[in-house]
CSV table of C-alpha atoms in Angstrom, one decimal:
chain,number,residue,atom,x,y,z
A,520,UNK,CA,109.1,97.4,115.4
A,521,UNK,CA,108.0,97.2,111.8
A,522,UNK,CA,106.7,100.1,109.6
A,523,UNK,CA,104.7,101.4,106.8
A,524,UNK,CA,107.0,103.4,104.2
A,525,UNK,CA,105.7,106.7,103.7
A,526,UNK,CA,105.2,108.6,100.5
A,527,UNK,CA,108.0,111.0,101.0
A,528,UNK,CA,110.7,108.0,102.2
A,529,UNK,CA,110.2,108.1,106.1
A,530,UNK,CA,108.8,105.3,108.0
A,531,UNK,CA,105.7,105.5,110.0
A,532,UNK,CA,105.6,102.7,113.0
A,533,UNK,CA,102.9,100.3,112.4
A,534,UNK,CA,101.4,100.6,116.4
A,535,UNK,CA,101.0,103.7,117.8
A,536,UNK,CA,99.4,105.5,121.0
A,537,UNK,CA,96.2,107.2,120.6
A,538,UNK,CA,95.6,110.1,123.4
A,539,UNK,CA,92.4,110.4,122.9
A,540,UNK,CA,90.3,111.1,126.1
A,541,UNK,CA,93.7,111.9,127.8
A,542,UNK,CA,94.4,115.4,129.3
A,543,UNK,CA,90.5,115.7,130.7
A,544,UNK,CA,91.0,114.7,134.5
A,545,UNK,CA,94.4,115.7,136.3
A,546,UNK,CA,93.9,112.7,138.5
A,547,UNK,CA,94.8,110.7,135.5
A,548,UNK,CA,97.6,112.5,134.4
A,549,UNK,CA,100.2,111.1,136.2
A,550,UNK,CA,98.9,107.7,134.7
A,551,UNK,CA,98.6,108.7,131.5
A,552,UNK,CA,102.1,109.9,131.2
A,553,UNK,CA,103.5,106.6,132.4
A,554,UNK,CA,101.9,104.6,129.7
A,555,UNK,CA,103.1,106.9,127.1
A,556,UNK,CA,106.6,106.3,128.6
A,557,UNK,CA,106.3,102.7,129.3
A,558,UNK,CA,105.4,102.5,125.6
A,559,UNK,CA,107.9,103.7,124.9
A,560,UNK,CA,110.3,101.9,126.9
A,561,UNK,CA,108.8,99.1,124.7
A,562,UNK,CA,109.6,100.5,121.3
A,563,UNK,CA,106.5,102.1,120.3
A,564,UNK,CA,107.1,105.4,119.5
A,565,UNK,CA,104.6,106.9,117.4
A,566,UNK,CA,102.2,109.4,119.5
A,567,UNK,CA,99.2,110.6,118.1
A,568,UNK,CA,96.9,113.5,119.6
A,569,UNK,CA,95.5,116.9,118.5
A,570,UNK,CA,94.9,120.1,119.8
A,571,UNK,CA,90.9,119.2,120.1
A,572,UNK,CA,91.8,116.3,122.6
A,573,UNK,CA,91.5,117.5,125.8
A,574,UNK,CA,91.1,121.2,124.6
A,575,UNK,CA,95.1,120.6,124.4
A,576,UNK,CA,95.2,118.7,127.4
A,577,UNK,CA,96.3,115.7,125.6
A,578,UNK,CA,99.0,117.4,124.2
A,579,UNK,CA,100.5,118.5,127.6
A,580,UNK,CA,100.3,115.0,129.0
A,581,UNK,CA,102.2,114.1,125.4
A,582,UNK,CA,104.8,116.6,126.5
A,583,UNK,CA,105.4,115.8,130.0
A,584,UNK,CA,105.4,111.9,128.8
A,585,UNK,CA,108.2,113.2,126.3
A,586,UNK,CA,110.6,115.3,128.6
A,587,UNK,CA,113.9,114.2,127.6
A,588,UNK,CA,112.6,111.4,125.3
A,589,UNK,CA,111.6,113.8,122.4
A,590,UNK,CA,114.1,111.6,120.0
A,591,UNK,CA,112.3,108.3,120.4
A,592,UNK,CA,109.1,109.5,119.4
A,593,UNK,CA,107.0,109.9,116.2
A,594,UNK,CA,104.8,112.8,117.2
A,595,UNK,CA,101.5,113.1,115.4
A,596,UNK,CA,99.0,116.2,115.9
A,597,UNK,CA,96.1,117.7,114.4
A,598,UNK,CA,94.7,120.6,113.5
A,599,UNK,CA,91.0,122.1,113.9
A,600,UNK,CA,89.0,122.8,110.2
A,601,UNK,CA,87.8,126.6,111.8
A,602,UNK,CA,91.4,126.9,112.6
A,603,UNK,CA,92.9,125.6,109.4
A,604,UNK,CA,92.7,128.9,106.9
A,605,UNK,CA,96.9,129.8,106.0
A,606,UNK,CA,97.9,131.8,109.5
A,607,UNK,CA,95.4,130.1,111.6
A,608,UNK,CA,97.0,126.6,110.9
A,609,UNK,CA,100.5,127.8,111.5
A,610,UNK,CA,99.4,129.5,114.7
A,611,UNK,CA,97.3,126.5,116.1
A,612,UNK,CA,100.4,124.3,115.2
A,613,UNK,CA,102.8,126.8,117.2
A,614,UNK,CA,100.5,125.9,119.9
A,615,UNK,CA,100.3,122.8,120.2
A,616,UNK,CA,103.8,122.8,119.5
A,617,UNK,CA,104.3,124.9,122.8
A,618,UNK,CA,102.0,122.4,124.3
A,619,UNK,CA,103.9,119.6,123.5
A,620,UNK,CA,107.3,121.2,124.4
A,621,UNK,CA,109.0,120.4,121.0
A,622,UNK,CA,110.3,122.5,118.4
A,623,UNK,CA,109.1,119.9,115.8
A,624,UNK,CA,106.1,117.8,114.7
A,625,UNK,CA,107.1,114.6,112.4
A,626,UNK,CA,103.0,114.4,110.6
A,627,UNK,CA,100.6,117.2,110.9
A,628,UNK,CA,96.5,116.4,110.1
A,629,UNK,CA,93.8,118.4,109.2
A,630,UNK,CA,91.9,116.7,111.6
A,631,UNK,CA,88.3,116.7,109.4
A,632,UNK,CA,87.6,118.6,106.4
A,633,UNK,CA,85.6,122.5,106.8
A,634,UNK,CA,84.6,125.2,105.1
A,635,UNK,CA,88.5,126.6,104.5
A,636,UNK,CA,89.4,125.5,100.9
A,637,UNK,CA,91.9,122.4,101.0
A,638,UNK,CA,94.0,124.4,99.0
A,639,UNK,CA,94.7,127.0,101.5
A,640,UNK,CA,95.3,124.6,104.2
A,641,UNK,CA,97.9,122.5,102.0
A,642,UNK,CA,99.7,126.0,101.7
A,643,UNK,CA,99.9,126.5,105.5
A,644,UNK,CA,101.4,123.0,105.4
A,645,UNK,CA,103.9,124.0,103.0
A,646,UNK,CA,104.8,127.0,104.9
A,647,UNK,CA,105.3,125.2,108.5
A,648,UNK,CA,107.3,122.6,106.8
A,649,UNK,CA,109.6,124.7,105.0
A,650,UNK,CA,110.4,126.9,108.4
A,651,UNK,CA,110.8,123.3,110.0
A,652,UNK,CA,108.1,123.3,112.6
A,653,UNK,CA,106.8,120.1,110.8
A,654,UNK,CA,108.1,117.1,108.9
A,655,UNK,CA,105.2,115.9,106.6
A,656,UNK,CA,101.7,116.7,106.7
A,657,UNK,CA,98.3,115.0,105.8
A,658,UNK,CA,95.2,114.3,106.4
A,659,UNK,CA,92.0,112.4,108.8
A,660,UNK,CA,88.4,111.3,108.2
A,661,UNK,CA,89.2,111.8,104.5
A,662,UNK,CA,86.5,109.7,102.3
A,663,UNK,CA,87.5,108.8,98.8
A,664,UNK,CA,86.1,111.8,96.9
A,665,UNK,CA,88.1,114.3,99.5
A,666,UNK,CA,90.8,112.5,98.4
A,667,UNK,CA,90.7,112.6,95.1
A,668,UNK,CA,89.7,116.6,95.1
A,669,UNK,CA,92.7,117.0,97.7
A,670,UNK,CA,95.2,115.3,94.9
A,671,UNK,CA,94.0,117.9,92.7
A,672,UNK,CA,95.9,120.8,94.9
A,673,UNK,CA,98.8,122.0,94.2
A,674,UNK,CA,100.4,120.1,97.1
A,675,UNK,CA,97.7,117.2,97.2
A,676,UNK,CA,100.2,114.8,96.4
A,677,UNK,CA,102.7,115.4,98.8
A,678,UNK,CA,99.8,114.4,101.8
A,679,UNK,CA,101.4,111.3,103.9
A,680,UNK,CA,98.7,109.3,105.1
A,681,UNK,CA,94.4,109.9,106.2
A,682,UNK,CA,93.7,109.1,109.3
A,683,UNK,CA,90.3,107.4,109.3
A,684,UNK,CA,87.9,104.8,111.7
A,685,UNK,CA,88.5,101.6,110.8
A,686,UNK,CA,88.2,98.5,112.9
A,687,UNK,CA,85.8,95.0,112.8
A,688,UNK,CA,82.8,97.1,112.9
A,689,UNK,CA,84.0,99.9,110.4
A,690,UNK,CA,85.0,98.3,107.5
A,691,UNK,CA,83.5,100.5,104.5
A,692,UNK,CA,87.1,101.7,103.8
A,693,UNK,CA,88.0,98.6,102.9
A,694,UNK,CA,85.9,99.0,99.4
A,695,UNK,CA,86.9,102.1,98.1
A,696,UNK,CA,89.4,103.8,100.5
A,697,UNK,CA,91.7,101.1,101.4
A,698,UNK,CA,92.5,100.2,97.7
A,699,UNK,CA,92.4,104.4,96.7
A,700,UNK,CA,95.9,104.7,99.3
A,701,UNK,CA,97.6,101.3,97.7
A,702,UNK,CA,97.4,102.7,94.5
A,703,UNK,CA,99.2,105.5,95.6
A,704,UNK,CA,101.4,104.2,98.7
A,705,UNK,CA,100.0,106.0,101.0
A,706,UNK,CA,99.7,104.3,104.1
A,707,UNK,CA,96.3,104.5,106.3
A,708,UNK,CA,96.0,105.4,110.2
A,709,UNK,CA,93.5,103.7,111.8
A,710,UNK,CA,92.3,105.1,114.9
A,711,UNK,CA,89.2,103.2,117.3
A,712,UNK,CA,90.7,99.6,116.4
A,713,UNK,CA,89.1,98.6,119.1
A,714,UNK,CA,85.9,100.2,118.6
A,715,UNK,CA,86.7,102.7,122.4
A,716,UNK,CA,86.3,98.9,123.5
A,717,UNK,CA,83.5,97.7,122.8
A,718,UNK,CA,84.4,95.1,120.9
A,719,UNK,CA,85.8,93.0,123.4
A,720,UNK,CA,82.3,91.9,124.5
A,721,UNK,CA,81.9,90.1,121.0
A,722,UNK,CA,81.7,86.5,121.3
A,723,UNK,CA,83.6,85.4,118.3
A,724,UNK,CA,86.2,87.6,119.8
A,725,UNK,CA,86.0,85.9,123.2
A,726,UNK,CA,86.5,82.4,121.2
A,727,UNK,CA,89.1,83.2,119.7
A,728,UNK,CA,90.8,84.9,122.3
A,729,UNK,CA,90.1,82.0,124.5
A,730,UNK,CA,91.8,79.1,121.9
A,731,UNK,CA,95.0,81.6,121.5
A,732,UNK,CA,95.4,82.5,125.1
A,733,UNK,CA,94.8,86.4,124.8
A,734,UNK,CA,92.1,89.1,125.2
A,735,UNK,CA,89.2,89.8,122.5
A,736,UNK,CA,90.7,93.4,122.5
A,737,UNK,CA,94.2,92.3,121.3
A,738,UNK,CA,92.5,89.5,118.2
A,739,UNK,CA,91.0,93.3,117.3
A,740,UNK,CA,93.7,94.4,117.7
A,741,UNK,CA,96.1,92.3,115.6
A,742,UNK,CA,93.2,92.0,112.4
A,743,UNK,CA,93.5,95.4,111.9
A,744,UNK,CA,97.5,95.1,112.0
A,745,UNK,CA,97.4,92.3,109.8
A,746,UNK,CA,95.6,94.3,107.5
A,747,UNK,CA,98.0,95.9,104.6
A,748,UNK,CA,99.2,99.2,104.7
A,749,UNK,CA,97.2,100.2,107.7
A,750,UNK,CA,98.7,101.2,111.1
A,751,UNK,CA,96.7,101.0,114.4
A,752,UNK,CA,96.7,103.8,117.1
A,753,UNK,CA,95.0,102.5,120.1
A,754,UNK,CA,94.4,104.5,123.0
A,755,UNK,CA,96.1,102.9,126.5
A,756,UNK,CA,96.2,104.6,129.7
A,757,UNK,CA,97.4,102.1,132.2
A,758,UNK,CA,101.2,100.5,131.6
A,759,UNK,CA,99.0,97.1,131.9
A,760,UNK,CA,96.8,98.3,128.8
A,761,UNK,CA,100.0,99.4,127.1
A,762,UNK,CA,101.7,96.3,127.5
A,763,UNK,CA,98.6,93.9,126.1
A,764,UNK,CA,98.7,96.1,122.9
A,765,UNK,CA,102.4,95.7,122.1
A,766,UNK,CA,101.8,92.0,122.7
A,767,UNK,CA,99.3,92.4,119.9
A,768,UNK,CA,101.8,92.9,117.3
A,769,UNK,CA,103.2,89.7,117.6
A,770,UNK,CA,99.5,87.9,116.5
A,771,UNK,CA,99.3,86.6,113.3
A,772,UNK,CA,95.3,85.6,112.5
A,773,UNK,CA,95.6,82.1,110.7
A,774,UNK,CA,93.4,82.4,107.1
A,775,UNK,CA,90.7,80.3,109.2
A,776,UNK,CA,90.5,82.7,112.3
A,777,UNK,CA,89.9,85.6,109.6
A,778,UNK,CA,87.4,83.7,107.7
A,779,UNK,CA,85.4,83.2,110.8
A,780,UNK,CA,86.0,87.0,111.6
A,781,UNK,CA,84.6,87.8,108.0
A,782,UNK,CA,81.6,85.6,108.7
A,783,UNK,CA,80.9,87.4,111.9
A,784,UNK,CA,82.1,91.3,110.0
A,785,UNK,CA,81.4,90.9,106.7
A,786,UNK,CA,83.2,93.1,104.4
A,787,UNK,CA,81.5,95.2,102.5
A,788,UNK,CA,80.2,94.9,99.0
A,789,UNK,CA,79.4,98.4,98.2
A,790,UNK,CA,80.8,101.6,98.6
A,791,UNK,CA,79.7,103.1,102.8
A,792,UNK,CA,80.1,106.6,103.4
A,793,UNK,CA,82.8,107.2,105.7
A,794,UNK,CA,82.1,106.7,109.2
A,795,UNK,CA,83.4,109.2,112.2
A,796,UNK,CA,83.4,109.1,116.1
């Protein structure tokens, strides 16, 4: 599966699996963990959750779905803004970390920016990284201004990737944001490509779905993969759902498909506040 280079060298996989609204019902669980496996039996290996999901129910489904698989996974998590002063970030990532049965997360996010100064939060950053409970760190729902404040830190630039809403619907990033992180390399996580489904009830989605042979989620899907330096993390809890996504990788919109799309999503022409679910 293709990546996105990160910052610092690594690679980050360009589809991932979201978890959230995992971890709320046991009846799902045993669901929910085979999806995350049978996604990974088909190569995609980054995971993203947080300790919010769930109330750290996500993270135990994660876990289970990882037992003995730990090495084939990109493990993303995300840390509360009350929780995010220096010890309270360490001690939220130790549990999560316990939730998750790892020793190790590969990207830790501030999942939203709080009161805490970024500058404190960066330093908690530094500290689980240098004691090796986490790889890289960065940030989510991030707007261009946080950004630019967040370089001005003392480990600003060392941030991975922001972790934003961005999909058909949600296209402000793509004025300000989107260009901000190419500058700078810094790829973009997207998560709600598929708008928590509701765009598959769009009828230009449904054409075009129709003429390719596919499903309106999966031409959502694959614009926002097609879009540069942006990786999706959709969330799939049925192997079914799981397997439809990773077939969505392999869809390459032709420039007439995307000028339709853009006709029915315009982009935008002015800088949008940045939107969160």
């Amino acid at each position: 599966m293709r990546g996105l280079r990160l910052p610092d060298g690594g690679e980050l996989p360009v589809l991932g699996q979201g978890t959230w609204g995992m971890g709320e019902r046991t009846s799902d669980h045993d669901a929910e963990v085979r999806a995350l496996r049978h996604g990974l039996d088909l190569g995609i290996g980054l995971v993203d959750t947080a300790e919010m999901y769930g109330s750290g129910g996500a993270e135990k489904v994660v876990g289970t779905a990882l037992s003995g698989r730990r090495d084939e996974a990109f493990v993303v998590s995300k840390v509360l803004p009350h929780h995010a002063d220096r010890a309270g970030t360490v001690a939220a990532c130790e549990r999560s970390l316990r939730r998750l049965g790892t020793d190790r997360l590969d990207l830790y996010l501030l999942h939203w920016r709080g009161s805490v100064p970024l500058e404190e939060t960066m330093e908690a950053f530094e500290d689980l990284q240098r004691s090796g409970k986490i790889r890289c760190f960065g940030v989510s729902n991030f707007d261009p201004a946080d950004m630019t404040e967040l370089f001005g830190t003392s480990a600003g630039a060392r941030v991975q990737t922001d972790q934003v809403l961005y999909n058909l619907t949600r296209r402000g990033p793509e004025f300000d944001l989107l260009p901000w992180c190419r500058r700078r390399d810094l790829p973009v996580m997207a998560y709600s490509p598929i708008e928590q489904g509701r765009l598959r009830g769009e009828p230009v989605l449904r054409s075009l779905a129709e003429r390719r042979g596919v499903t309106p989620a999966q031409i959502a899907l694959a614009w926002v993969l097609n879009t540069e330096g942006v990786c999706a993390i959709p969330k799939a809890a049925t192997v079914e759902h799981v397997e439809r996504n990773r077939a969505a990788l392999g869809i390459t919109l032709e420039a007439e498909e995307l000028r339709e799309l853009d006709e029915h999503f315009p982009p935008p022409r002015r800088p949008r506040p940045l939107e969160i679910l």
